[in-house]
XYZ file of C-alpha atoms in Angstrom:
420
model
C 15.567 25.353 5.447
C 13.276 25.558 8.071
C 14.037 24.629 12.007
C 10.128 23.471 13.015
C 8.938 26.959 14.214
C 6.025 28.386 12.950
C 7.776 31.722 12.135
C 10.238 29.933 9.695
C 6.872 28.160 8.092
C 6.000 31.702 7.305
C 9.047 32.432 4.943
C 9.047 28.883 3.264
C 10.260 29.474 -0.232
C 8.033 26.533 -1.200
C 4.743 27.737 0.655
C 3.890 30.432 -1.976
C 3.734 27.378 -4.467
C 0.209 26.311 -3.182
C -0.335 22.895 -2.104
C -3.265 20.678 -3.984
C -4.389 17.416 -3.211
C -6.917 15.139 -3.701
C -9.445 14.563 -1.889
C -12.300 12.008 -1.041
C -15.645 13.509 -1.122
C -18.154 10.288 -1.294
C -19.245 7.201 -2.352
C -17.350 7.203 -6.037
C -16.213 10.866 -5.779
C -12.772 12.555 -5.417
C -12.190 15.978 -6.541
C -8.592 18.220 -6.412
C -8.512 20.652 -3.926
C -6.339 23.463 -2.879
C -5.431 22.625 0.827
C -2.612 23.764 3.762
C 1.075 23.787 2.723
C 2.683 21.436 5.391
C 3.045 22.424 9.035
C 5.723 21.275 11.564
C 2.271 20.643 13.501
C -0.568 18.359 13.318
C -3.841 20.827 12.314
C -7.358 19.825 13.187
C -8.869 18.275 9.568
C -11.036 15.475 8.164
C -10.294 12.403 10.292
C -7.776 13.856 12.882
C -7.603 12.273 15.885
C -8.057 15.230 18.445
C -5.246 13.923 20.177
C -3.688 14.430 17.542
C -4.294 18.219 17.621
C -1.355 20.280 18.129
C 0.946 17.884 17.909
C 4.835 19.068 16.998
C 6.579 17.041 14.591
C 10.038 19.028 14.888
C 10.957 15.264 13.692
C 9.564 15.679 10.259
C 10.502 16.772 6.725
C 7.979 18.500 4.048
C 8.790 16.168 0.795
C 8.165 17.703 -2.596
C 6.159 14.813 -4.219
C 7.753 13.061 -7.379
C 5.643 9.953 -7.118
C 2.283 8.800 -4.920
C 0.159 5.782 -6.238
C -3.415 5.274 -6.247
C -3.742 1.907 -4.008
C -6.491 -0.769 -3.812
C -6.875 0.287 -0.377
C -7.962 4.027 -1.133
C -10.234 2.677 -3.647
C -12.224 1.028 -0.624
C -12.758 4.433 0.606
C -13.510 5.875 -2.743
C -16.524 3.335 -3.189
C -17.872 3.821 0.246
C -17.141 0.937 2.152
C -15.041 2.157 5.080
C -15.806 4.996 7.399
C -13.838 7.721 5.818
C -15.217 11.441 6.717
C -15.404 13.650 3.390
C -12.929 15.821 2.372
C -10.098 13.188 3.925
C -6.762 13.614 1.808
C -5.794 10.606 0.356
C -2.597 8.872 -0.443
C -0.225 6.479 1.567
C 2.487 5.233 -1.104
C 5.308 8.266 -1.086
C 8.486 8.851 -2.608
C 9.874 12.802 -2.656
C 12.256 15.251 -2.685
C 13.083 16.513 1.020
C 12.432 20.507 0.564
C 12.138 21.407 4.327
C 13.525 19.713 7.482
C 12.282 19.970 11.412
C 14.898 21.001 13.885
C 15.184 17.644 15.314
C 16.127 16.155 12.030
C 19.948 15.149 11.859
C 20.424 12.584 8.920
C 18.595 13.920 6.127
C 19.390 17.046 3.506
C 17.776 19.389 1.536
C 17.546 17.425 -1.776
C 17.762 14.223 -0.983
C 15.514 11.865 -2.531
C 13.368 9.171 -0.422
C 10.850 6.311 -0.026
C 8.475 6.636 2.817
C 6.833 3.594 3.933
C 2.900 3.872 4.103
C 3.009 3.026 7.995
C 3.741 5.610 10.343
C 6.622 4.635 12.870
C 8.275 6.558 15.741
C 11.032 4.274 15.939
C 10.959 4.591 19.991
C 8.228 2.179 21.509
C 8.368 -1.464 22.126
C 6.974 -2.684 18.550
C 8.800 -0.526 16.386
C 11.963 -1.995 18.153
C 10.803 -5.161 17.332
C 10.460 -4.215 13.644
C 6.834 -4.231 13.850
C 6.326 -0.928 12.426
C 2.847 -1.641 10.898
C 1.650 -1.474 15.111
C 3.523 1.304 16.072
C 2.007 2.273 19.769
C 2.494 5.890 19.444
C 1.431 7.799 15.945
C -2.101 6.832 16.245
C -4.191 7.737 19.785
C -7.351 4.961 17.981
C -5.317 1.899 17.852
C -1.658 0.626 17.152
C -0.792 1.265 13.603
C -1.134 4.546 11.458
C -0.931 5.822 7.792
C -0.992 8.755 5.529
C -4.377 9.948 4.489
C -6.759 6.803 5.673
C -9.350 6.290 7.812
C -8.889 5.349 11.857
C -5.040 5.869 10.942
C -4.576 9.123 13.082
C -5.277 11.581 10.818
C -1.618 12.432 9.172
C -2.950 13.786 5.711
C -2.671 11.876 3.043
C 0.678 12.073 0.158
C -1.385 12.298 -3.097
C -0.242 16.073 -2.985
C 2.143 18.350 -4.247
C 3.868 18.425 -0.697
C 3.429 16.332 2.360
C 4.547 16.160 5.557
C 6.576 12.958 6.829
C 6.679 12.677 10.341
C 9.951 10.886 12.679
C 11.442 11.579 9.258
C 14.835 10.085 9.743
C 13.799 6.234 11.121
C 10.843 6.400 8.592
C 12.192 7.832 4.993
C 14.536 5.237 3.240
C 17.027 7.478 1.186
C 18.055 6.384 -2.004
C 21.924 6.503 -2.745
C 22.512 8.061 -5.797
C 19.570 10.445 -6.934
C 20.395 10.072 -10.520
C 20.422 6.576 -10.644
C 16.955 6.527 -8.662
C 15.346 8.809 -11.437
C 15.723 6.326 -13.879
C 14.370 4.099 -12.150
C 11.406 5.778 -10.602
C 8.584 3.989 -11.344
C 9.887 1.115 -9.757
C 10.930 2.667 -7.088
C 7.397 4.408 -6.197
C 6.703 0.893 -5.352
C 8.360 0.172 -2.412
C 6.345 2.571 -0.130
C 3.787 0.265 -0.136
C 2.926 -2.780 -2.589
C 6.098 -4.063 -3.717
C 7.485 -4.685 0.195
C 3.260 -5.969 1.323
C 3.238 -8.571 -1.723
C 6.589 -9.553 -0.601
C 5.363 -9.532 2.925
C 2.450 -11.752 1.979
C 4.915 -14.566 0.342
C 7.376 -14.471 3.270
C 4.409 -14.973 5.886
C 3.460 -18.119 3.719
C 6.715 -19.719 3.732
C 7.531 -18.809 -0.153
C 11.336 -20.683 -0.642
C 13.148 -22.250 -3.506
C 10.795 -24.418 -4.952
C 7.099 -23.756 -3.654
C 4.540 -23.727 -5.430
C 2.539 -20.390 -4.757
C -0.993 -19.601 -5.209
C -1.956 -15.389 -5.279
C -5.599 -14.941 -4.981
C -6.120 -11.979 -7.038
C -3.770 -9.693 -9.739
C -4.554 -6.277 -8.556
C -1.309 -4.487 -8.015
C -0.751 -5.932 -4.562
C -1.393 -9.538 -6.055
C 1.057 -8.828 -9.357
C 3.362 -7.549 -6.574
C 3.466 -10.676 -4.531
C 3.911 -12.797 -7.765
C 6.891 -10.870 -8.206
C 7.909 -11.418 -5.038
C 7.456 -15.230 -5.241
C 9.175 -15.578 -8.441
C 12.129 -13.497 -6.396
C 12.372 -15.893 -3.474
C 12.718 -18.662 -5.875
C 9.083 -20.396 -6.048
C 9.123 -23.045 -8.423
C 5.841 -22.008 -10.058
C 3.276 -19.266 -9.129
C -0.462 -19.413 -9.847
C -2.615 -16.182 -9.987
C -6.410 -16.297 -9.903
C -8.976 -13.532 -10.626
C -11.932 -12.372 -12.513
C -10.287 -10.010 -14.647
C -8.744 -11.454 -17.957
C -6.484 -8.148 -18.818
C -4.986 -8.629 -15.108
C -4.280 -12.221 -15.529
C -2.767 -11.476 -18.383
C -0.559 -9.206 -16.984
C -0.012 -11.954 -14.734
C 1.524 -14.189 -17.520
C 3.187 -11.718 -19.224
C 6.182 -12.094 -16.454
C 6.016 -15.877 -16.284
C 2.673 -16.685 -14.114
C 0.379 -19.547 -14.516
C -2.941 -18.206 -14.009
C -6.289 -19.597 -12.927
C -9.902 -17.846 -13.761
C -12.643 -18.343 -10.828
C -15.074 -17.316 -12.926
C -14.805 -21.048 -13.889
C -15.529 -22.311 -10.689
C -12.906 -23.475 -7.836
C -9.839 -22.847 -8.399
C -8.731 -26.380 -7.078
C -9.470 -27.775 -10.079
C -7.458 -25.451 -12.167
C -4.618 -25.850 -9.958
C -4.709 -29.439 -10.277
C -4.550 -28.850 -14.126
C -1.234 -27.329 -13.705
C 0.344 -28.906 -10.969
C -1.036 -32.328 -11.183
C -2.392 -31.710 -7.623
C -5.318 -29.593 -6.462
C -3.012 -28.347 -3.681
C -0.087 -25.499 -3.613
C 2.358 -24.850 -0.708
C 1.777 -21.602 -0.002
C -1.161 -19.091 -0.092
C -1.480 -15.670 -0.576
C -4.586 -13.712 0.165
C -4.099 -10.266 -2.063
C -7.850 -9.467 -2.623
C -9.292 -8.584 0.831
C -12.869 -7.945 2.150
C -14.391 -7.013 -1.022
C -13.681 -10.923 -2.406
C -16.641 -12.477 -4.356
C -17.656 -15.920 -5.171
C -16.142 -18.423 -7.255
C -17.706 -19.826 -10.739
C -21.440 -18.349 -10.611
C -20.899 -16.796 -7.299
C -18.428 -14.431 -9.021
C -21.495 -12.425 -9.609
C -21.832 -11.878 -5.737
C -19.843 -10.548 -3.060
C -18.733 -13.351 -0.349
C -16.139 -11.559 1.777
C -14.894 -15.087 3.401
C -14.492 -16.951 -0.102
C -10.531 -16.197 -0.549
C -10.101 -17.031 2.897
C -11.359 -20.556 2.621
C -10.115 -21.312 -0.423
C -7.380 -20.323 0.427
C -7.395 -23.194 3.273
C -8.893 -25.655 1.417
C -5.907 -25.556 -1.032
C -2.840 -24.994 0.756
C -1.553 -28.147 1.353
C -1.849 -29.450 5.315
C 1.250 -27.693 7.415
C 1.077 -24.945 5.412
C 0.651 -21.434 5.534
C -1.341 -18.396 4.497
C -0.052 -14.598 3.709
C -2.640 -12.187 4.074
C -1.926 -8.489 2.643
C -5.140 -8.002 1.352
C -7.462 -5.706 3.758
C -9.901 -6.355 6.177
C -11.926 -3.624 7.891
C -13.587 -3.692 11.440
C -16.382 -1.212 9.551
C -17.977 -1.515 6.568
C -20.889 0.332 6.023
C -21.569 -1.728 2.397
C -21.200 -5.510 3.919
C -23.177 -7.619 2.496
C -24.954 -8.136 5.838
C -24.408 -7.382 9.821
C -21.791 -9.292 10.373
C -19.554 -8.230 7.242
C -20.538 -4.499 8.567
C -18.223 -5.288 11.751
C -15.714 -7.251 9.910
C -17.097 -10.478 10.569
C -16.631 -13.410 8.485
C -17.947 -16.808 8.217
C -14.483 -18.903 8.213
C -13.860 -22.436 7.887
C -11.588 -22.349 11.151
C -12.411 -25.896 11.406
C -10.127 -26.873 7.682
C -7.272 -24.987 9.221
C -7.290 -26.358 12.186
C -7.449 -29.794 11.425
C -4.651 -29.147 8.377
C -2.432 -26.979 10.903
C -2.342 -24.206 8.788
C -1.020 -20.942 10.191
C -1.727 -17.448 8.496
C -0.128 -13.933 8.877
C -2.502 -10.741 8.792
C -2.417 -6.786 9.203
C -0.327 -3.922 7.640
C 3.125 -5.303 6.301
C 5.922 -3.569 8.157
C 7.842 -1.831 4.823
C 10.633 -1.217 6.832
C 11.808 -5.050 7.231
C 11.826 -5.259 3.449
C 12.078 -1.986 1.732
C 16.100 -1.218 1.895
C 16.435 -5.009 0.023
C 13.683 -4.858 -2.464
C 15.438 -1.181 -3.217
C 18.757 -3.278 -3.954
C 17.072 -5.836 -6.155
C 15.518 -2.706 -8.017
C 18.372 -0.831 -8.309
C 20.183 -3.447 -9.540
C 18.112 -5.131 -11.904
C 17.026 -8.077 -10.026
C 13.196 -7.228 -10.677
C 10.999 -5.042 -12.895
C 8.432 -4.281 -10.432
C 7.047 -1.139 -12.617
C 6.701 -3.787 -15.520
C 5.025 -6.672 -13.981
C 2.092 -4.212 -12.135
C 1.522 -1.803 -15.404
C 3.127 1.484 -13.581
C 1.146 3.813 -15.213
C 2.520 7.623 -14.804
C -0.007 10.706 -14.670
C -0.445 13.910 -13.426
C -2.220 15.103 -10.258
C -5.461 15.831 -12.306
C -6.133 13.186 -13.859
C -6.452 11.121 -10.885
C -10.126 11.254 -10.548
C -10.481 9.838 -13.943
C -8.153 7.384 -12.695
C -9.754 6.505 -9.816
C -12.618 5.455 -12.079
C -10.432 3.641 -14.344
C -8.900 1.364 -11.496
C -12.229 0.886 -9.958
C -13.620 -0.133 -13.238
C -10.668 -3.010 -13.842
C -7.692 -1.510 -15.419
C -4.799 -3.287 -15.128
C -2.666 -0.569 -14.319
C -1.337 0.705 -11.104
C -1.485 4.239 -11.375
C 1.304 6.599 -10.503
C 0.367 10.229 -9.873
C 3.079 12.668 -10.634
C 2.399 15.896 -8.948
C 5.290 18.046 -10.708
C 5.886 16.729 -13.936
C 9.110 15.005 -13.126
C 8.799 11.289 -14.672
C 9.432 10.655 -18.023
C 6.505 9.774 -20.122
């Protein structure tokens, strides 16, 4: 057990173990490397803030990974489109096995096993008091906000590692309550550090109740998650559209209607199944890489989800928006779209009074319920997203495989601990 100091670092029983990672190199490339054990301080590295440098994070733990999930947002980086150095250490969605604690930690143990949610929080300044942990004012010297291993987020290194370090360990890390139990149910569990609790998010920020009907652009993981989370608050009927017929079928598998914008708008579609070419609510889960609809699937049109998405939510509605938008983008389809600027129909939600929600989802305002639900068989997240086990080297095969269309979310298991 160590106390924070770098002389107890020294003696770590789990130091001698190594530490490897992966890491993104390039445009399309991540490789394993061997990097640093965790330190109870913040080391100069590949997208460190350097006021970040030095810092002591006698608040932290050193988690021994059981499960940390490829995301839709670290494939961004992998295909080039943000501004992430090489050599960054990926991985924000993290649930482990506490094997070290800081000094300053007083309400977790050796052993106990935990969720970390992928924003950063220090539980002490004014928005992470307000339970707006995704803009925590104090992790992150660039902007409000911070994560594990991405870009502009600090530089805490990423959890897609044997062993990680998670800092203001005991307001961030949600403990699970019998260990056990939580093994079983592991896969499902992995999900609430990140896409479980930001598809939810993206439902409750457009109003999903009993009885809406719910339109989720896109059935990537983050989509399937928010259908799941619709069908949870009690939505009447949810619609998923996307490109990709394996992931809308997924989609159906757990009781979806589905749409295909390869066919054109999705309006129509909708009206199909509805009867109206409207829904209630709207959730954005594909982000700044969105293409066209019909024969503009072929292109990339970064705004086109957006104003859809306005055009069919019905007027007084509202809009959830998990998926990502960047302020950089070297890949945009022009200047604009480099800078994160979009052509949007402000003028349709104005007139319709439409509101929207964007930015990180805050886990921590969902992730202790959606744990309850799991444990107790309320939803099978792992199921409806295609929670896909494997180990820490095949995740560059992965990586290729989720960029290609799999519909799978991948689950890297560092240590061999999940069942096969």
């Amino acid at each position: 057990m160590s106390t924070g100091t770098a002389e107890d670092l020294q003696v770590s029983p789990h130091a001698s173990d190594g530490n490897h990672a992966i890491a993104y190199l390039g445009p399309g490339r991540v490789e394993v490397q061997t990097i640093d054990y965790p330190d109870f301080v913040l080391r100069d590295g590949p997208g460190v803030n350097p006021a970040n440098v030095g810092r002591r994070v006698d608040h932290g733990v050193v988690l021994k990974l059981v499960a940390t999930n490829i995301c839709g947002s670290d494939q961004h980086m992998v295909r080039g489109r943000t501004t992430a150095p090489p050599n960054l250490v990926l991985g924000h969605e993290i649930t482990g096995e506490v094997v070290e604690k800081g000094r300053d930690v007083e309400f977790l143990d050796i052993g106990d096993l935990v969720s970390v949610p992928f924003n950063i929080a220090c539980g002490r300044c004014r928005n992470c008091k307000e339970r707006k942990t995704g803009i925590c004012l104090n992790v992150n010297p660039d902007r409000p906000g911070s994560a594990y291993g991405y870009v502009d987020m600090g530089g805490w290194v990423g959890g897609q590692a044997e062993y990680v370090l998670v800092p203001y360990a005991d307001f961030n890390a949600l403990k699970f309550p019998d260990k056990a139990q939580a093994m079983e149910k592991i896969l499902d569990l992995a999900m609430l550090s990140d896409i479980f609790p930001t598809g939810f998010h993206g439902c409750v920020s457009a109003g999903v109740t009993v009885g809406s009907t719910v339109y989720v652009a896109g059935a990537g993981p983050v989509g399937l998650a928010a259908a799941a989370g619709a069908q949870l608050l009690g939505a009447a009927v949810v619609i998923v559209g996307d490109l990709n017929a394996e992931r809308l079928e997924r989609a159906r598998s757990f009781g979806c209607e589905t749409v295909d914008v390869s066919r054109g708008d999705p309006r129509d579609q909708i009206e199909q199944i509805l009867g109206v070419p409207e829904v209630d609510c709207g959730v954005d889960a594909v982000g700044f890489e969105a293409r066209g609809h019909g024969e503009g699937a072929k292109r990339e049109a970064p705004a086109t989800v957006l104003n859809s998405l306005m055009e069919l939510t019905a007027a007084g509605g509202a809009l959830g928006v998990p998926g990502l938008y960047v302020t950089g983008d070297p890949g945009g389809v022009d200047e604009a779209a480099k800078k994160g600027s979009l052509s949007l129909d402000l003028g349709t939600g104005w007139a319709k009074s439409l509101s929207f929600t964007t930015g990180q989802c805050p886990v921590m305002k969902y992730n202790r319920q959606l744990m309850m639900a799991i444990l107790h068989d309320r939803v099978q997240i792992a199921k409806a997203v295609g929670a896909t086990p494997i180990s820490l080297e095949e995740a560059p095969d992965a990586y290729a495989r989720f960029d290609a269309g799999a519909p799978q979310k991948f689950v890297i298991d560092p240590h061999g601990l999940i069942p096969r």
